[in-house]
PDB file of C-alpha atoms in Angstrom:
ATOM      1  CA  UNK A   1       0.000   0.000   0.000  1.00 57.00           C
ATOM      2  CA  UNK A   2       1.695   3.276  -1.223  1.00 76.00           C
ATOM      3  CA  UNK A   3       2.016   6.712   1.600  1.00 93.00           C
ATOM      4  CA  UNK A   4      -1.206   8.062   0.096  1.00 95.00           C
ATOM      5  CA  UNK A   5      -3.577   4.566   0.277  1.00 95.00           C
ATOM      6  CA  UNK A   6      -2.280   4.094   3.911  1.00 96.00           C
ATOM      7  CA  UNK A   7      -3.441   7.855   4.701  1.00 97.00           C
ATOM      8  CA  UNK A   8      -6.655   7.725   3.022  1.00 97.00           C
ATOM      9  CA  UNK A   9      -7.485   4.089   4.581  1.00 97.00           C
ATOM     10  CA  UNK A  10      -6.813   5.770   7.942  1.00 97.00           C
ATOM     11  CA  UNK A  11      -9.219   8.375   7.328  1.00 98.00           C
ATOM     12  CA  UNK A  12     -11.908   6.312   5.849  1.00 98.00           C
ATOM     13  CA  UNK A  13     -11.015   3.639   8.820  1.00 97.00           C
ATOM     14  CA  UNK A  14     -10.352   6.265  12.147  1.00 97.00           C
ATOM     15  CA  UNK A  15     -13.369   8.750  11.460  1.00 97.00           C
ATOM     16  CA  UNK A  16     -17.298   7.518  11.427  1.00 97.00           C
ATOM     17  CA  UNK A  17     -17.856  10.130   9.095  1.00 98.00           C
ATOM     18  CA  UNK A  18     -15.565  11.676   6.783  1.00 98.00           C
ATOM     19  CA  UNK A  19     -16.240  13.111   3.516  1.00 98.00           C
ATOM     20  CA  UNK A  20     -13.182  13.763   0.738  1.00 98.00           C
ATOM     21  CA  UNK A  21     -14.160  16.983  -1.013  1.00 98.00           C
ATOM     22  CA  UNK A  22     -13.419  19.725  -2.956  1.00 98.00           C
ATOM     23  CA  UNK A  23     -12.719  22.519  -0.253  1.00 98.00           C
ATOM     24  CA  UNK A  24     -13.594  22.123   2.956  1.00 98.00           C
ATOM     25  CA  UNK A  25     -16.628  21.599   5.024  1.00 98.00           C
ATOM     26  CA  UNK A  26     -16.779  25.544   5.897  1.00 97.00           C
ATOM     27  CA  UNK A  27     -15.563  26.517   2.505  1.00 97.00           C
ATOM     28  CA  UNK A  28     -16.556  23.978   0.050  1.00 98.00           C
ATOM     29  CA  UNK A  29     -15.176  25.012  -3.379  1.00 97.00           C
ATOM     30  CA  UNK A  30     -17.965  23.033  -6.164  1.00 96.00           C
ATOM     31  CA  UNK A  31     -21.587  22.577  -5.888  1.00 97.00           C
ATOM     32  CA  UNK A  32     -21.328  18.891  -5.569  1.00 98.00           C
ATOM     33  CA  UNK A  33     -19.479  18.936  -2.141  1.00 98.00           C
ATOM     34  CA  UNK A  34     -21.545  21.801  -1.005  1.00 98.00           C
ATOM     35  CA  UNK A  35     -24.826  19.488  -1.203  1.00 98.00           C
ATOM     36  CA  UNK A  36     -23.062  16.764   0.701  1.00 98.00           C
ATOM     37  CA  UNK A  37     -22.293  19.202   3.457  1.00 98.00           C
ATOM     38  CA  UNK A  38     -25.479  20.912   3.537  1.00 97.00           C
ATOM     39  CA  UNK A  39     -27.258  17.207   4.408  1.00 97.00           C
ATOM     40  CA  UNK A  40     -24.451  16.139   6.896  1.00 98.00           C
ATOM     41  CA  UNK A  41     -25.002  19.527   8.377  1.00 97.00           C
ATOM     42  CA  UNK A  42     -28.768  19.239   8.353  1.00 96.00           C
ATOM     43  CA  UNK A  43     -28.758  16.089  10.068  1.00 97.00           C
ATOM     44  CA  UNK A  44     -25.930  17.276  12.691  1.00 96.00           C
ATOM     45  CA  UNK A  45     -23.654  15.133  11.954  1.00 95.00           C
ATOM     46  CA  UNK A  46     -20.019  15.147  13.247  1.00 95.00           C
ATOM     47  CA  UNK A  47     -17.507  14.295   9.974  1.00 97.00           C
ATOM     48  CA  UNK A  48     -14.357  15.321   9.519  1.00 98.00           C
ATOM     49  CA  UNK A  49     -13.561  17.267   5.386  1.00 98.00           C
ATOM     50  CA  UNK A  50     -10.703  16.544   3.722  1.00 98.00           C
ATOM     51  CA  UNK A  51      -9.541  19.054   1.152  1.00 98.00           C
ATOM     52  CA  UNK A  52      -8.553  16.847  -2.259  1.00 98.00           C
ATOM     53  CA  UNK A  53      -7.461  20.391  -3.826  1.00 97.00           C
ATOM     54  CA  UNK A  54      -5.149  20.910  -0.925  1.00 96.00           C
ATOM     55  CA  UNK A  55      -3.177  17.838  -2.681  1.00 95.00           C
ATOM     56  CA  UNK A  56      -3.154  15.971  -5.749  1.00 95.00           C
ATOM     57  CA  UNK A  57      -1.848  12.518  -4.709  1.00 96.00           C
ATOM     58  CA  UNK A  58      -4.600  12.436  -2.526  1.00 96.00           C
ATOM     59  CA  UNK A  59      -7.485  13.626  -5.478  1.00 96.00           C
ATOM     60  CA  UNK A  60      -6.132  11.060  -7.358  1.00 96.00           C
ATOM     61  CA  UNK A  61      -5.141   8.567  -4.561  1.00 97.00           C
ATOM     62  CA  UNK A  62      -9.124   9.151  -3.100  1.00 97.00           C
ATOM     63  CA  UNK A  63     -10.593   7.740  -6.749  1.00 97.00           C
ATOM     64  CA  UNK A  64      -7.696   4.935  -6.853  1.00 96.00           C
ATOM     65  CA  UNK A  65      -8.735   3.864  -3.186  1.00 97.00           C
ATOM     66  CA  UNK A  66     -13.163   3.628  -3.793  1.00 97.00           C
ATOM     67  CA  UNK A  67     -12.698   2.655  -8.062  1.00 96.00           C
ATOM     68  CA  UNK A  68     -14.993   5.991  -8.334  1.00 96.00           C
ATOM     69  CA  UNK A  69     -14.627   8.673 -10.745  1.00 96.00           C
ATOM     70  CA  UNK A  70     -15.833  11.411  -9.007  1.00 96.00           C
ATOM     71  CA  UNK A  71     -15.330  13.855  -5.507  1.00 98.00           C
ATOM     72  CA  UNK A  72     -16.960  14.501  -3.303  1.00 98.00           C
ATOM     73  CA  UNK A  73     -17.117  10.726  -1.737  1.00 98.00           C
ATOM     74  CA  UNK A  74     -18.789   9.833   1.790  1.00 98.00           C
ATOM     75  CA  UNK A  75     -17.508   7.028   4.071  1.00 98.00           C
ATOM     76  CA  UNK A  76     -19.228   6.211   6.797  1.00 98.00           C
ATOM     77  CA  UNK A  77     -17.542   3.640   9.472  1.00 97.00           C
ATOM     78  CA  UNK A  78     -15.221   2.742   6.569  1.00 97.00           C
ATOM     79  CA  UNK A  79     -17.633   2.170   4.214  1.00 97.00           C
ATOM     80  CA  UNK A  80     -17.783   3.948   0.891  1.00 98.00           C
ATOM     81  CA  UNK A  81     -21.410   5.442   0.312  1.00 98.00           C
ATOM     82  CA  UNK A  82     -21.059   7.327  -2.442  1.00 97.00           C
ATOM     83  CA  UNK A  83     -20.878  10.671  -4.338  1.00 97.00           C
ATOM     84  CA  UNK A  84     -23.209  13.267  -4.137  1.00 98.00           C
ATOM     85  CA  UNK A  85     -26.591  11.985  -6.436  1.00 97.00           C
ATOM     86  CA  UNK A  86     -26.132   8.882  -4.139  1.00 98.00           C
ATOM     87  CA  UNK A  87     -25.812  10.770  -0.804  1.00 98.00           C
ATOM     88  CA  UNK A  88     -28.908  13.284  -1.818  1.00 98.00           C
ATOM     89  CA  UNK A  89     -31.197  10.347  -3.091  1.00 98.00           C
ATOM     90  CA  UNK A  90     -30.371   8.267  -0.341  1.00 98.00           C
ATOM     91  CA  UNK A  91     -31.138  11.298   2.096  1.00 97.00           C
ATOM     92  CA  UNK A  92     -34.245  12.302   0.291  1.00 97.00           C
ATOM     93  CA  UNK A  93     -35.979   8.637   0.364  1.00 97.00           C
ATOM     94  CA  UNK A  94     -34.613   8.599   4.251  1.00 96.00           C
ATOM     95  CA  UNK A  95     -32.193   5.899   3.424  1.00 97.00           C
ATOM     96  CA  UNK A  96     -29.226   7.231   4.254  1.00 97.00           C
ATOM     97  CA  UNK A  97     -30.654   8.690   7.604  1.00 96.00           C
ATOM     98  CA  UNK A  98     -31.726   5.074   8.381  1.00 96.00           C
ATOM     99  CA  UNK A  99     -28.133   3.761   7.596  1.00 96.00           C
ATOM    100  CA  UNK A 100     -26.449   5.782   9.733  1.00 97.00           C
ATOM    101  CA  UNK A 101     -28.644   4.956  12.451  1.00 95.00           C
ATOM    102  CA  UNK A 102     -27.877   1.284  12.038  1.00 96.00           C
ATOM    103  CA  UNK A 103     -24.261   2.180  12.193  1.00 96.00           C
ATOM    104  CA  UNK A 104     -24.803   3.471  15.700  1.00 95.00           C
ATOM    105  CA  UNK A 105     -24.322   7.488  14.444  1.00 95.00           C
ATOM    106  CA  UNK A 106     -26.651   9.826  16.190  1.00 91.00           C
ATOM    107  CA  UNK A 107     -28.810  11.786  13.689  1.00 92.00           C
ATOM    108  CA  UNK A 108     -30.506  14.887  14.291  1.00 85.00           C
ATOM    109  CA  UNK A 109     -34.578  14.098  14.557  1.00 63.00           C
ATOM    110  CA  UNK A 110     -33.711  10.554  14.251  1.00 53.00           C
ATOM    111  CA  UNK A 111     -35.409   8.440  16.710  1.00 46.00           C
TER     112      UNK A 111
END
């Protein structure tokens, strides 16, 4: 595993919720990772951001690690959700609300 896997697996692995991004979570920098923070925000989530512009091994090294084209990407307790039409559908039909649930992560207005 190459410097830039082993750092992205320990992000994915050591945060619940962690979201790789163009910008960061108080200054996203595309419209695609500003919906994803809008609806971890809305549900009052705790996640950590990490800035793929800040470096390009790790833009790269991000779609290398999931096999997915595109940023932003959402892992929850290392588990690769998806981009942002996943994350919005799945948060629309209540799915992704549920999911986290299941993985023990408080939600706000979840039961």
């Amino acid at each position: 595993m190459s410097g830039i896997n082993e750092f992205i697996d320990n992000e994915v692995k050591t945060n619940d919720v962690v979201v790789f991004m163009k910008g960061t979570p108080q200054f996203p920098q595309c419209g695609f990772s500003g919906q994803v923070v809008q609806i971890l925000d809305y549900l009052g989530l705790d996640y950590k951001g990490v800035n793929v512009l800040a470096d390009q091994e790790i833009r790269q090294g991000i779609k290398d690690y999931s096999n997915w084209p595109t940023i932003p990407q959402l892992y929850v307790k290392g588990e690769f959700i998806g981009g942002c039409d996943i994350v919005r559908e799945m948060f629309q039909s209540g799915e992704l609300q549920s999911h986290l649930t299941e993985k023990g992560i408080t939600v706000r207005g979840a039961a």
